[in-house]
Amino acid sequence: MACEVLLSDTARHQRDAIILFLMEDARATQRATALIDELDEVIARLAAYPEFYPLARDEKLARNGYRKANVAGYIMLHRHVDNRVYITNIFHERQDYARLV
């Protein structure tokens, strides 16, 4: 049975900011399009397999059930609760996401 996948307001804002940033640079529009496509693929995978991605490396986040998906140079944090997957944040892979959550 497929899970419902929900983006938090924070994750939605982060996604939109990343895409707008990439779209501002004419050379990065293909990266923006590829990121959108890959995010859609990850969301579809999470709906079908909510625990497909590994637990976050940070011990505190892992204890709280956070998982991370690497998406085109970004890290998408999410949690599987009951029959829903909550995407909570999207960070650039160079950011210290454990400190920012």
Coordinates of N, CA and C in Angstrom, one line a residue:
M1 N 0.8 -1.2 0.0 CA 0.0 0.0 0.0 C 0.9 1.2 0.0
A2 N 0.6 2.2 -0.9 CA 1.4 3.4 -1.0 C 1.2 4.3 0.1
C3 N 2.3 5.0 0.5 CA 2.2 6.0 1.6 C 1.9 7.4 1.0
E4 N 1.3 8.2 1.8 CA 1.2 9.6 1.4 C 2.5 10.3 1.7
V5 N 3.0 11.1 0.8 CA 4.2 11.9 1.0 C 3.9 13.3 1.1
L6 N 4.3 13.9 2.2 CA 3.9 15.3 2.4 C 5.2 16.2 2.6
L7 N 5.2 17.3 2.0 CA 6.4 18.3 2.2 C 6.0 19.3 3.2
S8 N 6.8 19.5 4.2 CA 6.6 20.5 5.2 C 6.7 21.9 4.5
D9 N 6.2 22.9 5.2 CA 6.3 24.2 4.6 C 7.8 24.6 4.5
T10 N 8.6 24.2 5.4 CA 10.0 24.5 5.4 C 10.6 23.8 4.2
A11 N 10.3 22.5 3.9 CA 10.9 21.8 2.8 C 10.4 22.4 1.5
R12 N 9.2 22.8 1.4 CA 8.6 23.4 0.2 C 9.4 24.7 -0.1
H13 N 9.6 25.5 1.0 CA 10.3 26.8 0.8 C 11.7 26.5 0.4
Q14 N 12.4 25.6 1.0 CA 13.8 25.3 0.6 C 13.9 24.8 -0.8
R15 N 13.0 23.9 -1.2 CA 12.9 23.4 -2.6 C 12.8 24.6 -3.6
D16 N 11.8 25.4 -3.3 CA 11.5 26.6 -4.2 C 12.7 27.5 -4.3
A17 N 13.4 27.8 -3.1 CA 14.5 28.7 -3.1 C 15.7 28.1 -3.9
I18 N 15.9 26.8 -3.8 CA 17.0 26.1 -4.5 C 16.7 26.2 -6.0
I19 N 15.5 25.9 -6.4 CA 15.2 26.0 -7.9 C 15.3 27.4 -8.4
L20 N 14.8 28.4 -7.7 CA 14.9 29.8 -8.1 C 16.4 30.2 -8.2
F21 N 17.2 29.7 -7.3 CA 18.6 30.0 -7.3 C 19.3 29.5 -8.6
L22 N 18.9 28.2 -8.9 CA 19.5 27.6 -10.1 C 19.0 28.2 -11.4
M23 N 17.7 28.6 -11.4 CA 17.1 29.2 -12.6 C 17.7 30.6 -12.9
E24 N 18.2 31.3 -11.9 CA 18.8 32.6 -12.1 C 20.0 32.6 -12.9
D25 N 20.7 31.4 -12.9 CA 21.9 31.3 -13.7 C 21.5 30.5 -15.0
A26 N 21.6 31.1 -16.1 CA 21.1 30.5 -17.4 C 21.9 29.1 -17.6
R27 N 23.1 29.0 -17.1 CA 23.9 27.8 -17.3 C 23.3 26.7 -16.4
A28 N 22.6 27.0 -15.4 CA 22.1 26.0 -14.4 C 20.7 25.6 -14.6
T29 N 20.0 26.1 -15.6 CA 18.6 25.7 -15.8 C 18.4 24.2 -16.0
Q30 N 19.3 23.6 -16.7 CA 19.2 22.2 -16.9 C 19.4 21.4 -15.5
R31 N 20.3 22.0 -14.7 CA 20.4 21.4 -13.3 C 19.1 21.5 -12.5
A32 N 18.4 22.7 -12.7 CA 17.2 22.9 -12.0 C 16.1 21.9 -12.5
T33 N 16.0 21.7 -13.8 CA 15.1 20.8 -14.3 C 15.4 19.3 -13.9
A34 N 16.7 19.0 -13.9 CA 17.1 17.6 -13.4 C 16.8 17.5 -12.0
L35 N 17.0 18.5 -11.2 CA 16.7 18.4 -9.7 C 15.2 18.2 -9.5
I36 N 14.3 18.9 -10.2 CA 12.9 18.7 -10.1 C 12.5 17.3 -10.5
D37 N 13.1 16.8 -11.6 CA 12.8 15.4 -12.0 C 13.2 14.4 -11.0
E38 N 14.4 14.6 -10.4 CA 14.9 13.6 -9.4 C 14.1 13.7 -8.1
L39 N 13.7 14.9 -7.7 CA 12.9 15.0 -6.5 C 11.6 14.3 -6.7
D40 N 11.0 14.4 -7.9 CA 9.8 13.7 -8.2 C 10.0 12.2 -8.1
E41 N 11.1 11.7 -8.6 CA 11.4 10.3 -8.6 C 11.6 9.8 -7.2
V42 N 12.3 10.6 -6.3 CA 12.5 10.2 -4.9 C 11.1 10.2 -4.2
I43 N 10.3 11.1 -4.5 CA 9.0 11.2 -3.8 C 8.2 9.9 -4.2
A44 N 8.2 9.6 -5.5 CA 7.5 8.4 -5.9 C 8.1 7.1 -5.2
R45 N 9.4 7.1 -5.1 CA 10.0 5.9 -4.4 C 9.6 5.9 -2.9
L46 N 9.6 7.0 -2.3 CA 9.2 7.1 -0.9 C 7.7 6.6 -0.7
A47 N 6.9 7.0 -1.7 CA 5.5 6.6 -1.6 C 5.4 5.0 -1.6
A48 N 6.2 4.4 -2.4 CA 6.1 3.0 -2.6 C 6.9 2.2 -1.5
Y49 N 8.1 2.8 -1.2 CA 9.0 2.2 -0.2 C 9.5 3.2 0.8
P50 N 8.7 3.5 1.8 CA 8.9 4.6 2.7 C 10.2 4.5 3.5
E51 N 10.8 3.3 3.7 CA 12.1 3.1 4.4 C 13.2 2.7 3.5
F52 N 13.1 3.1 2.2 CA 14.1 2.8 1.2 C 15.5 3.4 1.6
Y53 N 15.4 4.7 2.0 CA 16.7 5.4 2.2 C 17.2 5.1 3.6
P54 N 18.5 5.3 3.8 CA 19.1 5.0 5.2 C 18.7 6.0 6.2
L55 N 18.9 5.6 7.5 CA 18.7 6.6 8.6 C 19.8 7.6 8.4
A56 N 19.5 8.8 8.9 CA 20.5 9.9 8.9 C 21.7 9.4 9.8
R57 N 22.9 9.9 9.4 CA 24.1 9.5 10.1 C 24.2 10.1 11.5
D58 N 23.6 11.3 11.7 CA 23.6 11.9 13.0 C 22.8 11.1 13.9
E59 N 23.3 10.7 15.1 CA 22.7 9.8 16.0 C 21.4 10.3 16.5
K60 N 21.3 11.6 16.9 CA 20.1 12.2 17.4 C 19.0 12.1 16.3
L61 N 19.3 12.5 15.1 CA 18.3 12.4 14.0 C 17.9 11.0 13.7
A62 N 18.8 10.1 13.7 CA 18.5 8.7 13.5 C 17.6 8.1 14.6
R63 N 17.8 8.5 15.8 CA 17.0 8.1 17.0 C 15.5 8.6 16.8
N64 N 15.4 9.7 16.1 CA 14.1 10.3 15.9 C 13.5 9.9 14.6
G65 N 14.1 8.9 13.9 CA 13.6 8.3 12.7 C 13.8 9.0 11.4
Y66 N 14.7 10.0 11.4 CA 15.0 10.7 10.2 C 15.9 9.9 9.3
R67 N 15.5 9.9 8.0 CA 16.2 9.3 7.0 C 16.7 10.3 6.0
K68 N 17.7 10.0 5.2 CA 18.2 11.0 4.2 C 18.3 10.4 2.8
A69 N 17.8 11.2 1.9 CA 18.0 10.8 0.5 C 18.9 11.8 -0.2
N70 N 19.9 11.3 -0.9 CA 20.8 12.2 -1.7 C 20.1 12.5 -3.0
V71 N 19.9 13.7 -3.3 CA 19.2 14.1 -4.5 C 20.0 15.2 -5.3
A72 N 20.7 14.8 -6.3 CA 21.4 15.8 -7.2 C 22.2 16.9 -6.4
G73 N 23.0 16.4 -5.4 CA 23.8 17.3 -4.6 C 23.1 17.9 -3.4
Y74 N 21.9 17.5 -3.1 CA 21.2 17.9 -2.0 C 20.8 16.8 -1.1
I75 N 20.5 17.0 0.1 CA 20.1 16.0 1.1 C 18.6 16.3 1.5
M76 N 17.8 15.3 1.3 CA 16.4 15.5 1.7 C 16.1 14.6 2.9
L77 N 15.8 15.3 4.0 CA 15.5 14.6 5.3 C 14.0 14.3 5.3
H78 N 13.7 13.1 5.8 CA 12.3 12.7 5.9 C 12.1 11.7 7.0
R79 N 10.8 11.5 7.4 CA 10.5 10.6 8.4 C 9.2 9.8 8.0
H80 N 9.2 8.5 8.3 CA 8.1 7.7 8.0 C 7.3 7.5 9.3
V81 N 6.1 8.0 9.4 CA 5.2 7.9 10.5 C 3.9 7.3 10.1
D82 N 3.5 6.2 10.6 CA 2.3 5.5 10.3 C 2.3 5.3 8.7
N83 N 1.3 5.8 8.0 CA 1.2 5.6 6.6 C 1.6 6.9 5.8
R84 N 2.4 7.7 6.4 CA 2.8 8.9 5.8 C 4.3 9.1 5.8
V85 N 4.9 9.8 4.8 CA 6.3 10.1 4.8 C 6.3 11.7 4.8
Y86 N 6.9 12.2 5.8 CA 7.0 13.7 6.0 C 8.4 14.1 5.5
I87 N 8.5 14.9 4.5 CA 9.8 15.5 4.0 C 9.9 16.8 4.8
T88 N 10.9 16.9 5.6 CA 11.0 18.0 6.6 C 12.0 19.1 6.1
N89 N 13.0 18.7 5.4 CA 14.1 19.7 5.0 C 14.8 19.2 3.7
I90 N 15.3 20.2 3.0 CA 16.2 19.9 1.9 C 17.4 20.8 2.0
F91 N 18.6 20.2 2.1 CA 19.8 21.0 2.3 C 20.8 20.7 1.2
H92 N 21.7 21.7 1.0 CA 22.8 21.4 0.1 C 23.7 20.4 0.8
E93 N 24.3 19.5 0.0 CA 25.1 18.4 0.6 C 26.3 19.0 1.5
R94 N 26.7 20.2 1.2 CA 27.9 20.7 2.0 C 27.4 21.4 3.3
Q95 N 26.1 21.5 3.5 CA 25.6 22.1 4.7 C 25.7 21.1 5.9
D96 N 25.9 21.6 7.1 CA 25.8 20.7 8.2 C 24.4 20.6 8.7
Y97 N 23.6 19.7 8.0 CA 22.2 19.6 8.2 C 21.8 19.2 9.6
A98 N 22.7 18.4 10.2 CA 22.3 17.9 11.6 C 22.3 19.1 12.5
R99 N 23.1 20.1 12.3 CA 23.1 21.3 13.2 C 22.0 22.2 12.9
L100 N 21.5 22.1 11.6 CA 20.4 23.1 11.2 C 19.0 22.6 11.5
V101 N 18.9 21.3 11.8 CA 17.5 20.8 12.1 C 17.1 21.1 13.5

